[in-house]
mmCIF file with all atom_site columns, C-alpha atoms in Angstrom:
data_model
loop_
_atom_site.group_PDB
_atom_site.id
_atom_site.type_symbol
_atom_site.label_atom_id
_atom_site.label_alt_id
_atom_site.label_comp_id
_atom_site.label_asym_id
_atom_site.label_entity_id
_atom_site.label_seq_id
_atom_site.pdbx_PDB_ins_code
_atom_site.Cartn_x
_atom_site.Cartn_y
_atom_site.Cartn_z
_atom_site.occupancy
_atom_site.B_iso_or_equiv
_atom_site.pdbx_formal_charge
_atom_site.auth_seq_id
_atom_site.auth_comp_id
_atom_site.auth_asym_id
_atom_site.auth_atom_id
_atom_site.pdbx_PDB_model_num
ATOM 1   C CA . MET W 1 1   ? -162.703 -159.346 -67.112 1.00 0.00 ? 1   MET W CA 1
ATOM 2   C CA . GLU W 1 2   ? -163.309 -161.475 -64.066 1.00 0.00 ? 2   GLU W CA 1
ATOM 3   C CA . THR W 1 3   ? -162.445 -159.965 -60.711 1.00 0.00 ? 3   THR W CA 1
ATOM 4   C CA . SER W 1 4   ? -160.251 -162.921 -59.807 1.00 0.00 ? 4   SER W CA 1
ATOM 5   C CA . PHE W 1 5   ? -158.186 -162.565 -62.985 1.00 0.00 ? 5   PHE W CA 1
ATOM 6   C CA . PHE W 1 6   ? -157.896 -158.815 -62.416 1.00 0.00 ? 6   PHE W CA 1
ATOM 7   C CA . SER W 1 7   ? -156.480 -159.573 -58.974 1.00 0.00 ? 7   SER W CA 1
ATOM 8   C CA . ILE W 1 8   ? -153.972 -161.955 -60.578 1.00 0.00 ? 8   ILE W CA 1
ATOM 9   C CA . LEU W 1 9   ? -152.857 -159.171 -62.932 1.00 0.00 ? 9   LEU W CA 1
ATOM 10  C CA . ILE W 1 10  ? -152.413 -156.754 -60.035 1.00 0.00 ? 10  ILE W CA 1
ATOM 11  C CA . LEU W 1 11  ? -150.357 -159.375 -58.224 1.00 0.00 ? 11  LEU W CA 1
ATOM 12  C CA . GLY W 1 12  ? -148.332 -159.971 -61.394 1.00 0.00 ? 12  GLY W CA 1
ATOM 13  C CA . PHE W 1 13  ? -147.574 -156.241 -61.627 1.00 0.00 ? 13  PHE W CA 1
ATOM 14  C CA . PHE W 1 14  ? -146.157 -156.097 -58.100 1.00 0.00 ? 14  PHE W CA 1
ATOM 15  C CA . LEU W 1 15  ? -144.308 -159.372 -58.591 1.00 0.00 ? 15  LEU W CA 1
ATOM 16  C CA . GLY W 1 16  ? -142.727 -157.749 -61.636 1.00 0.00 ? 16  GLY W CA 1
ATOM 17  C CA . ILE W 1 17  ? -141.494 -154.823 -59.529 1.00 0.00 ? 17  ILE W CA 1
ATOM 18  C CA . LYS W 1 18  ? -140.092 -157.252 -56.951 1.00 0.00 ? 18  LYS W CA 1
ATOM 19  C CA . HIS W 1 19  ? -138.504 -159.350 -59.681 1.00 0.00 ? 19  HIS W CA 1
ATOM 20  C CA . ALA W 1 20  ? -136.661 -156.323 -61.087 1.00 0.00 ? 20  ALA W CA 1
ATOM 21  C CA . LEU W 1 21  ? -134.926 -155.817 -57.751 1.00 0.00 ? 21  LEU W CA 1
ATOM 22  C CA . GLU W 1 22  ? -133.329 -159.262 -57.541 1.00 0.00 ? 22  GLU W CA 1
ATOM 23  C CA . PRO W 1 23  ? -129.562 -159.097 -56.824 1.00 0.00 ? 23  PRO W CA 1
ATOM 24  C CA . ASP W 1 24  ? -128.301 -160.298 -60.212 1.00 0.00 ? 24  ASP W CA 1
ATOM 25  C CA . HIS W 1 25  ? -130.568 -157.792 -61.957 1.00 0.00 ? 25  HIS W CA 1
ATOM 26  C CA . ILE W 1 26  ? -129.588 -154.715 -59.980 1.00 0.00 ? 26  ILE W CA 1
ATOM 27  C CA . ILE W 1 27  ? -125.876 -155.594 -60.017 1.00 0.00 ? 27  ILE W CA 1
ATOM 28  C CA . ALA W 1 28  ? -125.860 -156.039 -63.805 1.00 0.00 ? 28  ALA W CA 1
ATOM 29  C CA . VAL W 1 29  ? -127.761 -152.835 -64.533 1.00 0.00 ? 29  VAL W CA 1
ATOM 30  C CA . SER W 1 30  ? -125.679 -150.896 -62.007 1.00 0.00 ? 30  SER W CA 1
ATOM 31  C CA . THR W 1 31  ? -122.581 -151.507 -64.138 1.00 0.00 ? 31  THR W CA 1
ATOM 32  C CA . ILE W 1 32  ? -124.361 -149.667 -66.971 1.00 0.00 ? 32  ILE W CA 1
ATOM 33  C CA . ALA W 1 33  ? -125.991 -146.915 -64.907 1.00 0.00 ? 33  ALA W CA 1
ATOM 34  C CA . SER W 1 34  ? -122.686 -146.102 -63.205 1.00 0.00 ? 34  SER W CA 1
ATOM 35  C CA . LYS W 1 35  ? -121.146 -145.028 -66.502 1.00 0.00 ? 35  LYS W CA 1
ATOM 36  C CA . SER W 1 36  ? -123.379 -141.995 -66.878 1.00 0.00 ? 36  SER W CA 1
ATOM 37  C CA . LYS W 1 37  ? -123.209 -138.715 -65.010 1.00 0.00 ? 37  LYS W CA 1
ATOM 38  C CA . LYS W 1 38  ? -126.688 -137.725 -66.213 1.00 0.00 ? 38  LYS W CA 1
ATOM 39  C CA . LEU W 1 39  ? -129.621 -138.981 -64.171 1.00 0.00 ? 39  LEU W CA 1
ATOM 40  C CA . TRP W 1 40  ? -132.000 -139.359 -67.109 1.00 0.00 ? 40  TRP W CA 1
ATOM 41  C CA . ARG W 1 41  ? -129.489 -141.589 -68.921 1.00 0.00 ? 41  ARG W CA 1
ATOM 42  C CA . SER W 1 42  ? -129.229 -143.865 -65.881 1.00 0.00 ? 42  SER W CA 1
ATOM 43  C CA . SER W 1 43  ? -133.014 -144.030 -65.676 1.00 0.00 ? 43  SER W CA 1
ATOM 44  C CA . LEU W 1 44  ? -133.343 -144.899 -69.364 1.00 0.00 ? 44  LEU W CA 1
ATOM 45  C CA . ALA W 1 45  ? -130.816 -147.695 -68.925 1.00 0.00 ? 45  ALA W CA 1
ATOM 46  C CA . GLY W 1 46  ? -133.272 -149.282 -66.498 1.00 0.00 ? 46  GLY W CA 1
ATOM 47  C CA . VAL W 1 47  ? -136.169 -148.873 -68.917 1.00 0.00 ? 47  VAL W CA 1
ATOM 48  C CA . TYR W 1 48  ? -134.234 -150.508 -71.753 1.00 0.00 ? 48  TYR W CA 1
ATOM 49  C CA . TRP W 1 49  ? -133.324 -153.394 -69.458 1.00 0.00 ? 49  TRP W CA 1
ATOM 50  C CA . GLY W 1 50  ? -137.012 -153.843 -68.680 1.00 0.00 ? 50  GLY W CA 1
ATOM 51  C CA . ILE W 1 51  ? -137.946 -153.800 -72.369 1.00 0.00 ? 51  ILE W CA 1
ATOM 52  C CA . GLY W 1 52  ? -135.359 -156.446 -73.241 1.00 0.00 ? 52  GLY W CA 1
ATOM 53  C CA . HIS W 1 53  ? -136.422 -158.566 -70.274 1.00 0.00 ? 53  HIS W CA 1
ATOM 54  C CA . THR W 1 54  ? -140.099 -158.342 -71.164 1.00 0.00 ? 54  THR W CA 1
ATOM 55  C CA . LEU W 1 55  ? -139.586 -159.094 -74.873 1.00 0.00 ? 55  LEU W CA 1
ATOM 56  C CA . THR W 1 56  ? -137.699 -162.288 -74.091 1.00 0.00 ? 56  THR W CA 1
ATOM 57  C CA . LEU W 1 57  ? -140.216 -163.445 -71.497 1.00 0.00 ? 57  LEU W CA 1
ATOM 58  C CA . PHE W 1 58  ? -143.105 -162.748 -73.848 1.00 0.00 ? 58  PHE W CA 1
ATOM 59  C CA . ILE W 1 59  ? -141.640 -164.393 -76.966 1.00 0.00 ? 59  ILE W CA 1
ATOM 60  C CA . PHE W 1 60  ? -140.243 -167.532 -75.352 1.00 0.00 ? 60  PHE W CA 1
ATOM 61  C CA . GLY W 1 61  ? -142.944 -167.662 -72.691 1.00 0.00 ? 61  GLY W CA 1
ATOM 62  C CA . MET W 1 62  ? -145.771 -167.616 -75.232 1.00 0.00 ? 62  MET W CA 1
ATOM 63  C CA . ILE W 1 63  ? -144.087 -170.253 -77.405 1.00 0.00 ? 63  ILE W CA 1
ATOM 64  C CA . LEU W 1 64  ? -143.825 -172.589 -74.426 1.00 0.00 ? 64  LEU W CA 1
ATOM 65  C CA . ILE W 1 65  ? -147.358 -171.840 -73.237 1.00 0.00 ? 65  ILE W CA 1
ATOM 66  C CA . VAL W 1 66  ? -148.885 -172.415 -76.693 1.00 0.00 ? 66  VAL W CA 1
ATOM 67  C CA . LEU W 1 67  ? -146.932 -175.649 -77.129 1.00 0.00 ? 67  LEU W CA 1
ATOM 68  C CA . LYS W 1 68  ? -147.726 -176.582 -73.517 1.00 0.00 ? 68  LYS W CA 1
ATOM 69  C CA . SER W 1 69  ? -144.073 -177.379 -73.087 1.00 0.00 ? 69  SER W CA 1
ATOM 70  C CA . SER W 1 70  ? -141.382 -176.556 -70.570 1.00 0.00 ? 70  SER W CA 1
ATOM 71  C CA . ILE W 1 71  ? -137.637 -176.045 -70.364 1.00 0.00 ? 71  ILE W CA 1
ATOM 72  C CA . SER W 1 72  ? -135.603 -178.917 -68.954 1.00 0.00 ? 72  SER W CA 1
ATOM 73  C CA . GLU W 1 73  ? -133.833 -178.429 -65.636 1.00 0.00 ? 73  GLU W CA 1
ATOM 74  C CA . ARG W 1 74  ? -130.443 -178.707 -67.336 1.00 0.00 ? 74  ARG W CA 1
ATOM 75  C CA . MET W 1 75  ? -131.278 -176.045 -69.910 1.00 0.00 ? 75  MET W CA 1
ATOM 76  C CA . SER W 1 76  ? -132.872 -173.769 -67.313 1.00 0.00 ? 76  SER W CA 1
ATOM 77  C CA . MET W 1 77  ? -129.816 -173.932 -65.061 1.00 0.00 ? 77  MET W CA 1
ATOM 78  C CA . SER W 1 78  ? -127.495 -173.488 -68.054 1.00 0.00 ? 78  SER W CA 1
ATOM 79  C CA . LEU W 1 79  ? -129.286 -170.261 -68.963 1.00 0.00 ? 79  LEU W CA 1
ATOM 80  C CA . GLU W 1 80  ? -128.900 -169.112 -65.368 1.00 0.00 ? 80  GLU W CA 1
ATOM 81  C CA . PHE W 1 81  ? -125.193 -169.954 -65.611 1.00 0.00 ? 81  PHE W CA 1
ATOM 82  C CA . LEU W 1 82  ? -125.038 -167.649 -68.630 1.00 0.00 ? 82  LEU W CA 1
ATOM 83  C CA . VAL W 1 83  ? -126.168 -164.830 -66.339 1.00 0.00 ? 83  VAL W CA 1
ATOM 84  C CA . GLY W 1 84  ? -123.141 -165.474 -64.122 1.00 0.00 ? 84  GLY W CA 1
ATOM 85  C CA . ILE W 1 85  ? -120.806 -165.276 -67.119 1.00 0.00 ? 85  ILE W CA 1
ATOM 86  C CA . MET W 1 86  ? -122.471 -162.016 -68.155 1.00 0.00 ? 86  MET W CA 1
ATOM 87  C CA . LEU W 1 87  ? -122.003 -160.530 -64.669 1.00 0.00 ? 87  LEU W CA 1
ATOM 88  C CA . VAL W 1 88  ? -118.276 -161.288 -64.713 1.00 0.00 ? 88  VAL W CA 1
ATOM 89  C CA . TYR W 1 89  ? -117.990 -159.789 -68.195 1.00 0.00 ? 89  TYR W CA 1
ATOM 90  C CA . LEU W 1 90  ? -119.863 -156.646 -67.149 1.00 0.00 ? 90  LEU W CA 1
ATOM 91  C CA . GLY W 1 91  ? -117.605 -156.305 -64.127 1.00 0.00 ? 91  GLY W CA 1
ATOM 92  C CA . PHE W 1 92  ? -114.475 -156.332 -66.263 1.00 0.00 ? 92  PHE W CA 1
ATOM 93  C CA . THR W 1 93  ? -115.957 -153.901 -68.793 1.00 0.00 ? 93  THR W CA 1
ATOM 94  C CA . SER W 1 94  ? -116.814 -151.590 -65.901 1.00 0.00 ? 94  SER W CA 1
ATOM 95  C CA . PHE W 1 95  ? -113.138 -151.459 -64.918 1.00 0.00 ? 95  PHE W CA 1
ATOM 96  C CA . LEU W 1 96  ? -112.153 -150.800 -68.542 1.00 0.00 ? 96  LEU W CA 1
ATOM 97  C CA . SER W 1 97  ? -114.743 -148.030 -68.743 1.00 0.00 ? 97  SER W CA 1
ATOM 98  C CA . TYR W 1 98  ? -113.283 -146.457 -65.621 1.00 0.00 ? 98  TYR W CA 1
ATOM 99  C CA . LYS W 1 99  ? -109.849 -146.268 -67.254 1.00 0.00 ? 99  LYS W CA 1
ATOM 100 C CA . LYS W 1 100 ? -111.445 -144.769 -70.348 1.00 0.00 ? 100 LYS W CA 1
ATOM 101 C CA . GLN W 1 101 ? -113.255 -142.135 -68.293 1.00 0.00 ? 101 GLN W CA 1
ATOM 102 C CA . VAL W 1 102 ? -109.990 -141.101 -66.642 1.00 0.00 ? 102 VAL W CA 1
ATOM 103 C CA . HIS W 1 103 ? -108.720 -140.057 -70.061 1.00 0.00 ? 103 HIS W CA 1
ATOM 104 C CA . THR W 1 104 ? -111.925 -138.910 -71.782 1.00 0.00 ? 104 THR W CA 1
ATOM 105 C CA . HIS W 1 105 ? -113.853 -137.650 -68.705 1.00 0.00 ? 105 HIS W CA 1
ATOM 106 C CA . HIS W 1 106 ? -117.129 -139.108 -69.940 1.00 0.00 ? 106 HIS W CA 1
ATOM 107 C CA . GLU W 1 107 ? -118.756 -142.090 -71.585 1.00 0.00 ? 107 GLU W CA 1
ATOM 108 C CA . LYS W 1 108 ? -122.207 -142.460 -73.077 1.00 0.00 ? 108 LYS W CA 1
ATOM 109 C CA . THR W 1 109 ? -124.601 -144.953 -71.569 1.00 0.00 ? 109 THR W CA 1
ATOM 110 C CA . SER W 1 110 ? -125.105 -147.974 -73.846 1.00 0.00 ? 110 SER W CA 1
ATOM 111 C CA . TYR W 1 111 ? -128.837 -148.554 -74.093 1.00 0.00 ? 111 TYR W CA 1
ATOM 112 C CA . LEU W 1 112 ? -128.224 -151.431 -76.496 1.00 0.00 ? 112 LEU W CA 1
ATOM 113 C CA . LYS W 1 113 ? -126.159 -153.142 -73.796 1.00 0.00 ? 113 LYS W CA 1
ATOM 114 C CA . SER W 1 114 ? -128.962 -152.558 -71.278 1.00 0.00 ? 114 SER W CA 1
ATOM 115 C CA . LEU W 1 115 ? -131.390 -154.127 -73.730 1.00 0.00 ? 115 LEU W CA 1
ATOM 116 C CA . GLY W 1 116 ? -129.065 -157.093 -74.146 1.00 0.00 ? 116 GLY W CA 1
ATOM 117 C CA . ILE W 1 117 ? -128.690 -157.566 -70.394 1.00 0.00 ? 117 ILE W CA 1
ATOM 118 C CA . GLY W 1 118 ? -132.461 -157.582 -70.046 1.00 0.00 ? 118 GLY W CA 1
ATOM 119 C CA . PHE W 1 119 ? -132.697 -160.088 -72.892 1.00 0.00 ? 119 PHE W CA 1
ATOM 120 C CA . VAL W 1 120 ? -130.309 -162.526 -71.171 1.00 0.00 ? 120 VAL W CA 1
ATOM 121 C CA . HIS W 1 121 ? -132.082 -162.125 -67.829 1.00 0.00 ? 121 HIS W CA 1
ATOM 122 C CA . GLY W 1 122 ? -135.438 -162.731 -69.493 1.00 0.00 ? 122 GLY W CA 1
ATOM 123 C CA . LEU W 1 123 ? -134.109 -165.808 -71.265 1.00 0.00 ? 123 LEU W CA 1
ATOM 124 C CA . ALA W 1 124 ? -132.806 -167.200 -67.991 1.00 0.00 ? 124 ALA W CA 1
ATOM 125 C CA . GLY W 1 125 ? -136.121 -166.519 -66.265 1.00 0.00 ? 125 GLY W CA 1
ATOM 126 C CA . SER W 1 126 ? -138.393 -167.936 -68.968 1.00 0.00 ? 126 SER W CA 1
ATOM 127 C CA . ALA W 1 127 ? -138.755 -171.342 -67.326 1.00 0.00 ? 127 ALA W CA 1
ATOM 128 C CA . ALA W 1 128 ? -139.887 -169.926 -63.979 1.00 0.00 ? 128 ALA W CA 1
ATOM 129 C CA . MET W 1 129 ? -142.134 -167.387 -65.716 1.00 0.00 ? 129 MET W CA 1
ATOM 130 C CA . VAL W 1 130 ? -143.946 -170.095 -67.708 1.00 0.00 ? 130 VAL W CA 1
ATOM 131 C CA . VAL W 1 131 ? -144.495 -172.219 -64.595 1.00 0.00 ? 131 VAL W CA 1
ATOM 132 C CA . LEU W 1 132 ? -145.841 -169.182 -62.726 1.00 0.00 ? 132 LEU W CA 1
ATOM 133 C CA . THR W 1 133 ? -148.083 -168.120 -65.614 1.00 0.00 ? 133 THR W CA 1
ATOM 134 C CA . MET W 1 134 ? -149.530 -171.574 -66.289 1.00 0.00 ? 134 MET W CA 1
ATOM 135 C CA . SER W 1 135 ? -150.363 -171.930 -62.610 1.00 0.00 ? 135 SER W CA 1
ATOM 136 C CA . THR W 1 136 ? -152.363 -168.689 -62.517 1.00 0.00 ? 136 THR W CA 1
ATOM 137 C CA . VAL W 1 137 ? -154.237 -168.524 -65.874 1.00 0.00 ? 137 VAL W CA 1
ATOM 138 C CA . THR W 1 138 ? -156.427 -170.829 -67.954 1.00 0.00 ? 138 THR W CA 1
ATOM 139 C CA . HIS W 1 139 ? -156.294 -169.267 -71.452 1.00 0.00 ? 139 HIS W CA 1
ATOM 140 C CA . VAL W 1 140 ? -153.428 -168.307 -73.766 1.00 0.00 ? 140 VAL W CA 1
ATOM 141 C CA . TRP W 1 141 ? -154.605 -164.685 -74.057 1.00 0.00 ? 141 TRP W CA 1
ATOM 142 C CA . GLN W 1 142 ? -154.620 -164.452 -70.265 1.00 0.00 ? 142 GLN W CA 1
ATOM 143 C CA . GLY W 1 143 ? -151.058 -165.754 -70.195 1.00 0.00 ? 143 GLY W CA 1
ATOM 144 C CA . ALA W 1 144 ? -150.000 -163.129 -72.744 1.00 0.00 ? 144 ALA W CA 1
ATOM 145 C CA . LEU W 1 145 ? -151.643 -160.336 -70.759 1.00 0.00 ? 145 LEU W CA 1
ATOM 146 C CA . TYR W 1 146 ? -150.153 -161.583 -67.506 1.00 0.00 ? 146 TYR W CA 1
ATOM 147 C CA . ILE W 1 147 ? -146.615 -161.583 -68.928 1.00 0.00 ? 147 ILE W CA 1
ATOM 148 C CA . ILE W 1 148 ? -147.109 -158.070 -70.333 1.00 0.00 ? 148 ILE W CA 1
ATOM 149 C CA . ILE W 1 149 ? -148.359 -156.726 -66.978 1.00 0.00 ? 149 ILE W CA 1
ATOM 150 C CA . PHE W 1 150 ? -145.516 -158.514 -65.208 1.00 0.00 ? 150 PHE W CA 1
ATOM 151 C CA . GLY W 1 151 ? -143.134 -156.906 -67.699 1.00 0.00 ? 151 GLY W CA 1
ATOM 152 C CA . ILE W 1 152 ? -144.547 -153.439 -67.060 1.00 0.00 ? 152 ILE W CA 1
ATOM 153 C CA . GLY W 1 153 ? -143.894 -154.022 -63.383 1.00 0.00 ? 153 GLY W CA 1
ATOM 154 C CA . THR W 1 154 ? -140.270 -154.997 -64.034 1.00 0.00 ? 154 THR W CA 1
ATOM 155 C CA . CYS W 1 155 ? -139.764 -151.898 -66.200 1.00 0.00 ? 155 CYS W CA 1
ATOM 156 C CA . LEU W 1 156 ? -141.155 -149.657 -63.477 1.00 0.00 ? 156 LEU W CA 1
ATOM 157 C CA . GLY W 1 157 ? -139.154 -151.381 -60.751 1.00 0.00 ? 157 GLY W CA 1
ATOM 158 C CA . MET W 1 158 ? -135.883 -151.027 -62.630 1.00 0.00 ? 158 MET W CA 1
ATOM 159 C CA . LEU W 1 159 ? -136.716 -147.438 -63.623 1.00 0.00 ? 159 LEU W CA 1
ATOM 160 C CA . LEU W 1 160 ? -137.139 -146.517 -59.964 1.00 0.00 ? 160 LEU W CA 1
ATOM 161 C CA . PHE W 1 161 ? -133.940 -148.320 -58.990 1.00 0.00 ? 161 PHE W CA 1
ATOM 162 C CA . THR W 1 162 ? -131.746 -146.790 -61.696 1.00 0.00 ? 162 THR W CA 1
ATOM 163 C CA . THR W 1 163 ? -133.164 -143.336 -60.953 1.00 0.00 ? 163 THR W CA 1
ATOM 164 C CA . VAL W 1 164 ? -132.279 -143.626 -57.261 1.00 0.00 ? 164 VAL W CA 1
ATOM 165 C CA . ILE W 1 165 ? -128.852 -145.171 -57.837 1.00 0.00 ? 165 ILE W CA 1
ATOM 166 C CA . GLY W 1 166 ? -128.126 -142.638 -60.580 1.00 0.00 ? 166 GLY W CA 1
ATOM 167 C CA . ILE W 1 167 ? -128.188 -139.715 -58.125 1.00 0.00 ? 167 ILE W CA 1
ATOM 168 C CA . PRO W 1 168 ? -124.771 -140.341 -56.501 1.00 0.00 ? 168 PRO W CA 1
ATOM 169 C CA . PHE W 1 169 ? -123.248 -141.114 -59.909 1.00 0.00 ? 169 PHE W CA 1
ATOM 170 C CA . LYS W 1 170 ? -123.728 -137.455 -60.896 1.00 0.00 ? 170 LYS W CA 1
ATOM 171 C CA . GLN W 1 171 ? -120.722 -136.479 -58.763 1.00 0.00 ? 171 GLN W CA 1
ATOM 172 C CA . VAL W 1 172 ? -117.544 -137.000 -60.779 1.00 0.00 ? 172 VAL W CA 1
ATOM 173 C CA . THR W 1 173 ? -115.283 -138.250 -57.965 1.00 0.00 ? 173 THR W CA 1
ATOM 174 C CA . LEU W 1 174 ? -117.966 -140.491 -56.482 1.00 0.00 ? 174 LEU W CA 1
ATOM 175 C CA . ASN W 1 175 ? -118.915 -141.705 -59.942 1.00 0.00 ? 175 ASN W CA 1
ATOM 176 C CA . ARG W 1 176 ? -115.438 -143.081 -60.639 1.00 0.00 ? 176 ARG W CA 1
ATOM 177 C CA . CYS W 1 177 ? -115.276 -144.737 -57.228 1.00 0.00 ? 177 CYS W CA 1
ATOM 178 C CA . LEU W 1 178 ? -118.688 -146.371 -57.629 1.00 0.00 ? 178 LEU W CA 1
ATOM 179 C CA . MET W 1 179 ? -117.773 -147.625 -61.096 1.00 0.00 ? 179 MET W CA 1
ATOM 180 C CA . GLN W 1 180 ? -114.960 -149.632 -59.546 1.00 0.00 ? 180 GLN W CA 1
ATOM 181 C CA . VAL W 1 181 ? -117.189 -150.827 -56.715 1.00 0.00 ? 181 VAL W CA 1
ATOM 182 C CA . THR W 1 182 ? -119.965 -151.986 -59.055 1.00 0.00 ? 182 THR W CA 1
ATOM 183 C CA . GLY W 1 183 ? -117.397 -153.678 -61.268 1.00 0.00 ? 183 GLY W CA 1
ATOM 184 C CA . ALA W 1 184 ? -115.869 -155.580 -58.357 1.00 0.00 ? 184 ALA W CA 1
ATOM 185 C CA . VAL W 1 185 ? -119.263 -156.575 -56.950 1.00 0.00 ? 185 VAL W CA 1
ATOM 186 C CA . SER W 1 186 ? -120.402 -157.775 -60.385 1.00 0.00 ? 186 SER W CA 1
ATOM 187 C CA . ILE W 1 187 ? -117.320 -159.988 -60.813 1.00 0.00 ? 187 ILE W CA 1
ATOM 188 C CA . ILE W 1 188 ? -117.487 -161.452 -57.302 1.00 0.00 ? 188 ILE W CA 1
ATOM 189 C CA . PHE W 1 189 ? -121.222 -162.085 -57.419 1.00 0.00 ? 189 PHE W CA 1
ATOM 190 C CA . GLY W 1 190 ? -120.961 -163.531 -60.940 1.00 0.00 ? 190 GLY W CA 1
ATOM 191 C CA . LEU W 1 191 ? -118.292 -166.015 -59.855 1.00 0.00 ? 191 LEU W CA 1
ATOM 192 C CA . TYR W 1 192 ? -120.336 -166.968 -56.776 1.00 0.00 ? 192 TYR W CA 1
ATOM 193 C CA . TYR W 1 193 ? -123.454 -167.305 -58.936 1.00 0.00 ? 193 TYR W CA 1
ATOM 194 C CA . MET W 1 194 ? -121.714 -169.704 -61.330 1.00 0.00 ? 194 MET W CA 1
ATOM 195 C CA . TYR W 1 195 ? -120.118 -171.736 -58.542 1.00 0.00 ? 195 TYR W CA 1
ATOM 196 C CA . ASN W 1 196 ? -123.420 -172.094 -56.735 1.00 0.00 ? 196 ASN W CA 1
ATOM 197 C CA . LEU W 1 197 ? -125.176 -173.317 -59.898 1.00 0.00 ? 197 LEU W CA 1
ATOM 198 C CA . ALA W 1 198 ? -122.352 -175.560 -61.071 1.00 0.00 ? 198 ALA W CA 1
ATOM 199 C CA . VAL W 1 199 ? -121.397 -177.196 -57.774 1.00 0.00 ? 199 VAL W CA 1
ATOM 200 C CA . SER W 1 200 ? -124.033 -176.600 -55.096 1.00 0.00 ? 200 SER W CA 1
ATOM 201 C CA . ASP W 1 201 ? -127.055 -177.026 -57.405 1.00 0.00 ? 201 ASP W CA 1
ATOM 202 C CA . GLY W 1 202 ? -125.403 -179.771 -59.459 1.00 0.00 ? 202 GLY W CA 1
ATOM 203 C CA . LEU W 1 203 ? -125.343 -178.255 -62.967 1.00 0.00 ? 203 LEU W CA 1
ATOM 204 C CA . PHE W 1 204 ? -122.002 -179.843 -63.810 1.00 0.00 ? 204 PHE W CA 1
ATOM 205 C CA . SER W 1 205 ? -123.300 -183.250 -62.772 1.00 0.00 ? 205 SER W CA 1
ATOM 206 C CA . LEU W 1 206 ? -126.200 -182.800 -65.201 1.00 0.00 ? 206 LEU W CA 1
ATOM 207 C CA . TRP W 1 207 ? -123.846 -182.072 -68.074 1.00 0.00 ? 207 TRP W CA 1
ATOM 208 C CA . PHE W 1 208 ? -120.919 -184.413 -67.336 1.00 0.00 ? 208 PHE W CA 1
#
């Protein structure tokens, strides 16, 4: 393996860690991690998010790279808009989970939901990932390896985040308070995210 390509992989790994810590990612996963009072469950939620994110990037990324194609601006922005809808939905479900916890005193972390969140985020980020990959590699196998290394970085980054944020959630009183906070933040940020895409970035003008 050439030294230059090895350096690209190292860079891709750290970019993956940085990518995991983007606001929409950490807000979405926080709504899942906040539902568990066990640290290891919160940490696993982050891992499952990373797996879902990586699978989507790899599958759709490789298809686009092999076909030497790209996603249109309208479709790319529409997928990003889907992330905003998901954030609002997760915010509301967080509030519903809080009410459920008041009566049942606990709720299991949904790893399937974490996987799904990662899937949506990966789908929304496929366009940017393909552009980044095609600009750094020359062969298809290099693109595949780059996406995998990038994905490992995102898994690690989210694992570290959910482990740290899971610590305060272990306290029952604080847990219930933070569930409401994460829910509210998710709704507000989701609405802002959609408005910014639809109006400021011109998504609605592309569709209508």
